C-alpha positions as CSV (number, residue, x, y, z in Angstrom):
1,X,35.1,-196.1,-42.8
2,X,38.8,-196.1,-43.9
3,X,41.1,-195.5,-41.3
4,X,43.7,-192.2,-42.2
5,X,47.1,-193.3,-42.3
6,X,49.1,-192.4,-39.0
7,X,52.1,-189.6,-39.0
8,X,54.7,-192.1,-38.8
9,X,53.6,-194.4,-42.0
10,X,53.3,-191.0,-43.9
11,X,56.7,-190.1,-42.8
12,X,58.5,-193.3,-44.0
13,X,56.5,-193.3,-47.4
14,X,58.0,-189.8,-47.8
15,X,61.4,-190.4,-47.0
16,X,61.6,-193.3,-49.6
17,X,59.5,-191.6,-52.0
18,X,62.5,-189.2,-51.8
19,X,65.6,-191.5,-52.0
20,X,63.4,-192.8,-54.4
21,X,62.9,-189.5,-56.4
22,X,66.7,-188.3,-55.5
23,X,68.2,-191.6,-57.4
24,X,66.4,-191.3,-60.5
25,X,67.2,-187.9,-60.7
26,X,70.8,-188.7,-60.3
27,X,70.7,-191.4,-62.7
28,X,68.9,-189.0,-65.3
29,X,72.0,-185.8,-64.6
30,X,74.1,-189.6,-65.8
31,X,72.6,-190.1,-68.5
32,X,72.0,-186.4,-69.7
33,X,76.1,-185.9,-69.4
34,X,78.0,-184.5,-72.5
35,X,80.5,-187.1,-73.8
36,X,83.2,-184.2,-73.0
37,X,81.9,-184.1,-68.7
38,X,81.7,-188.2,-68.5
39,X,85.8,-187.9,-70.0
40,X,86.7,-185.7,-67.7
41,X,84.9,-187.4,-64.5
42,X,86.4,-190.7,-65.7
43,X,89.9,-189.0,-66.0
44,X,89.6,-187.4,-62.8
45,X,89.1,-191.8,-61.1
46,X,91.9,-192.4,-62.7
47,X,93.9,-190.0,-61.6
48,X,95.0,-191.6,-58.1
49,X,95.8,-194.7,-60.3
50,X,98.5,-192.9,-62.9
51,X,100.1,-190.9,-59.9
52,X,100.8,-194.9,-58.7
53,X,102.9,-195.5,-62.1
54,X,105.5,-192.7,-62.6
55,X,106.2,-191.7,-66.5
56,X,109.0,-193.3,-68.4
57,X,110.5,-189.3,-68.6
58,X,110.2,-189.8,-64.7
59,X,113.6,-192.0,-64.8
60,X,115.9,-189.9,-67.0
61,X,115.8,-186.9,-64.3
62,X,113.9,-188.1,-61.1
63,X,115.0,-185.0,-59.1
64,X,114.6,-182.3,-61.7
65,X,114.2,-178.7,-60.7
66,X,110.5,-177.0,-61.6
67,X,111.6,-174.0,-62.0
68,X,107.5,-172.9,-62.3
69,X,107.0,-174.7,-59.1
70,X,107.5,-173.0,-55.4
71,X,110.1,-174.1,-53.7
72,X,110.2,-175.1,-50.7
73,X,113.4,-173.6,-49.2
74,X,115.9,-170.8,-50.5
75,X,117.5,-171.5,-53.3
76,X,121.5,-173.1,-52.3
77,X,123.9,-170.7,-53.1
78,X,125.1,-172.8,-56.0
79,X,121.7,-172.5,-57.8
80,X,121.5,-169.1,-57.0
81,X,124.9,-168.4,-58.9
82,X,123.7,-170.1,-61.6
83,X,120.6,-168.9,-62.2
84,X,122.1,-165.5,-62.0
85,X,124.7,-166.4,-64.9
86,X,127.4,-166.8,-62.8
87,X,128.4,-169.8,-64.2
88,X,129.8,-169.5,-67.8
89,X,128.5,-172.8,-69.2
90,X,124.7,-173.8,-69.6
91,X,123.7,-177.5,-70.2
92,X,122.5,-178.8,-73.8
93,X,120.3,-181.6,-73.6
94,X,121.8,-184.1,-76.5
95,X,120.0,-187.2,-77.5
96,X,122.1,-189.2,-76.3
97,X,123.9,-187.8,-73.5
98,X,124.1,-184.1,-72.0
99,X,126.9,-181.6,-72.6
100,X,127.8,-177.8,-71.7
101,X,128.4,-175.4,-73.7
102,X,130.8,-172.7,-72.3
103,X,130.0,-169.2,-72.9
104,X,133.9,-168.5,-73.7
105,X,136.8,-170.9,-74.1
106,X,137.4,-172.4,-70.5
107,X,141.4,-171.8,-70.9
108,X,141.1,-168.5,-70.6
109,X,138.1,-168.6,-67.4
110,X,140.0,-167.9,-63.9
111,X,140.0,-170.8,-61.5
112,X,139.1,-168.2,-58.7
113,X,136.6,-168.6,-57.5
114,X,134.9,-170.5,-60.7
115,X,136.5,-174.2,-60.0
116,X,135.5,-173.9,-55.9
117,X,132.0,-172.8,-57.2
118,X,131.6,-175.8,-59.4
119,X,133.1,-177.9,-56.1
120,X,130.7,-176.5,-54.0
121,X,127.5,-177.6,-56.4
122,X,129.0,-181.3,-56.1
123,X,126.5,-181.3,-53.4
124,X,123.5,-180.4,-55.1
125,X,121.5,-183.0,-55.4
126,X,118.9,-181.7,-58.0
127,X,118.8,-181.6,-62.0
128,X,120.4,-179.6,-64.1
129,X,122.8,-178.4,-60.9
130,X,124.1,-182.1,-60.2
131,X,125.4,-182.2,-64.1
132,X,126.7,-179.0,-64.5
133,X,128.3,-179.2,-61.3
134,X,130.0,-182.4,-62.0
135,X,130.9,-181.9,-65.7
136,X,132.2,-178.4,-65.0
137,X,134.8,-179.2,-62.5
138,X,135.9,-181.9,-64.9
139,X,136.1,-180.2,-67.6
140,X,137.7,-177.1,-66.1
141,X,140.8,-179.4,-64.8
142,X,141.4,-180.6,-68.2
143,X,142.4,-177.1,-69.7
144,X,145.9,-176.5,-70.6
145,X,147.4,-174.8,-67.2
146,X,145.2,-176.2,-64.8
147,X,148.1,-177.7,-62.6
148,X,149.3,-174.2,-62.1
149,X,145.9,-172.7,-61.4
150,X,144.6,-175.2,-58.9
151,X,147.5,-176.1,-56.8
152,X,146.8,-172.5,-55.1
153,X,143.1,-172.8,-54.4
154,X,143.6,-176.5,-52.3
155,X,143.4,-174.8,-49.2
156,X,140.4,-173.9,-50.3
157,X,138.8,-176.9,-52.0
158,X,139.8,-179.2,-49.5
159,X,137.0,-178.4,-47.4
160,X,134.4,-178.3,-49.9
161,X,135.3,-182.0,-51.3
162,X,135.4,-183.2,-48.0
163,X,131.7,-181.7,-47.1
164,X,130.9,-183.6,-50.1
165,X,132.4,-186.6,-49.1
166,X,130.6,-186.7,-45.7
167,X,127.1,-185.9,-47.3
168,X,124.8,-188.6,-46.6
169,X,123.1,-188.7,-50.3
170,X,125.2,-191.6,-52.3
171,X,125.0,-189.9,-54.9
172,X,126.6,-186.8,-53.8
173,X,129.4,-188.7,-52.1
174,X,129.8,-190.6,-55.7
175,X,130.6,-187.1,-57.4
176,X,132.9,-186.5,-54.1
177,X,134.8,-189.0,-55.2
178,X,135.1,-188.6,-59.1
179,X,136.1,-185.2,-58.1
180,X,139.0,-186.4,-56.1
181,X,140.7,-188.1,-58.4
182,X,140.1,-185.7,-61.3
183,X,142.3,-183.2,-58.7
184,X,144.7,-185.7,-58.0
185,X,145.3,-186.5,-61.8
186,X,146.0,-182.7,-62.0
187,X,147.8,-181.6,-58.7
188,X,149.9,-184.8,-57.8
189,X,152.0,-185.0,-54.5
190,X,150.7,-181.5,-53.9
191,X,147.3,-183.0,-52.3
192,X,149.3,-184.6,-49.8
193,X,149.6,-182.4,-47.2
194,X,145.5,-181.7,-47.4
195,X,145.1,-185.9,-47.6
196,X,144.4,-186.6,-43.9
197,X,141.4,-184.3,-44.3
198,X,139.2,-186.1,-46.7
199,X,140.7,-190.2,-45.6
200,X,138.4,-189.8,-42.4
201,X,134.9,-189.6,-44.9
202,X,136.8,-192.6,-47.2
203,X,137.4,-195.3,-44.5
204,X,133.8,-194.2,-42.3
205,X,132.0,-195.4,-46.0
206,X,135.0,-198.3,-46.9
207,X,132.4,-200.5,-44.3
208,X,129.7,-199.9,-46.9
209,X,129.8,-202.6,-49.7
210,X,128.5,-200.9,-51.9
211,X,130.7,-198.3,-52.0
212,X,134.4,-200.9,-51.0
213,X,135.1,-201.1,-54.3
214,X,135.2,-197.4,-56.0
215,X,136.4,-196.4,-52.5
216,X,139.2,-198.9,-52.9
217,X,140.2,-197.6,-56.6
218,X,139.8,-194.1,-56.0
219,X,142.8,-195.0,-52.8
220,X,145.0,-196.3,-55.5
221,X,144.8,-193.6,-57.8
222,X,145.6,-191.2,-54.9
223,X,148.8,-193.4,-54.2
224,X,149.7,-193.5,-57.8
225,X,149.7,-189.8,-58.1
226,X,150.9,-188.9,-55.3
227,X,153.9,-191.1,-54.6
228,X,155.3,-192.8,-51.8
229,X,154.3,-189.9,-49.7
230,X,150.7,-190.4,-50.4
231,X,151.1,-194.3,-49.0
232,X,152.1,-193.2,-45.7
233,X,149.1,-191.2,-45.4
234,X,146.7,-193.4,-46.6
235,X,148.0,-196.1,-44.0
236,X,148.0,-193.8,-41.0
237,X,143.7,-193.3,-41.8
238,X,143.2,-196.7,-43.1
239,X,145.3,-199.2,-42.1
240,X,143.8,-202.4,-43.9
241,X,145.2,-200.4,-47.1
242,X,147.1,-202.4,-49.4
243,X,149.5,-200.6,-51.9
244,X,149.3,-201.3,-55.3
245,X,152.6,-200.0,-56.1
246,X,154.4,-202.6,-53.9
């Protein structure tokens, strides 16, 4: 008489009867697959591995604005202004290099309150905010009268370079100090008596070395256009100073 098989044996043959059964038909959804769902599964593997490499457009503007995406925060007042229009220039992208394009002739644009605007987005640190920022101011103290115009708003820009200058992104603290000596090319001996203000952010980053050097320059321009009277101050804040006009 054959013996019946017991519940456990039955059990077992079932369960790998059914891994069994569960991997062929696994293997048979593979092979049944459209060409178009094995692309996309494959594409989807390798999408950890491209997120590893960043693009080549990836290095031309790393911190680009989405302006699709959500941000995270409220927009800075500076890119609230401009996406508003408040800012008369918009940037063209060139092949080459980038460049505004002014809604009207900038010689005839009031400095009040459009250069302390443009100050105030030196310390954006974002894409297209951190050129137009940057290029703006410069480009607004080259027009014919800007001496006259600017003189009057230090009082007010002082405070705005000098939150540059003491931002902690190197790159914002770079533009700080372009912008500096753009204002000094164009105000002279009248940034002296707001010079104290902005020489304590200088000689706090004159112990980094990578910033010494353009430190160090943008110090002689300062003494250059702003006389003897500039020297004084510069050596009251940062003693190790040495003049180049000796």
């Amino acid at each position: 008489m054959q013996k019946s098989d017991c519940p456990g044996a039955v059990h077992l043959r079932s369960r790998v009867t059914g891994n069994y059964d569960q991997r062929a038909s696994s293997s048979a959804q593979m092979r049944h697959r459209t060409p178009v769902q094995r692309s996309k599964s494959s594409t989807r593997s390798q999408e950890p591995a491209r997120r590893l490499h960043p693009r080549p457009s990836d290095k031309l503007n790393p911190k680009t604005i989405n302006p699709f995406g959500e941000q995270s925060r409220t927009p800075s007042a500076f890119a609230a202004i401009y996406s508003k229009g408040g800012i008369p220039c918009r940037l063209v992208h060139g092949s080459v290099k980038h460049r505004l394009r002014w809604e009207c002739p900038p010689e005839i644009l009031p400095f009040d309150p459009l250069l302390i605007t443009l100050a105030e987005g030196l310390r954006e640190t974002k894409h297209p905010y951190t050129f137009v920022s940057k290029e703006g101011f410069r480009e607004l103290l080259l027009v014919k009268g800007a001496p006259e115009k600017a003189v009057p708003l230090l009082p007010r820009l002082i405070p705005v370079l000098k939150a540059a200058l003491g931002h902690l992104d190197d790159d914002v603290f770079e533009r700080g100090l372009s912008a500096l000596v753009q204002l000094s090319v164009v105000v002279g001996p009248s940034l002296n008596d707001h010079l104290k203000h902005l020489l304590t952010s200088l000689s706090k980053r004159l112990m980094d070395k990578k910033f010494k050097e353009p430190i160090t320059s943008t110090l002689q321009k300062l003494e250059q256009h702003g006389g003897s009277g500039s020297l004084i101050i510069i050596k009251s804040k940062i003693p190790t100073y040495c003049s180049v006009c000796c």
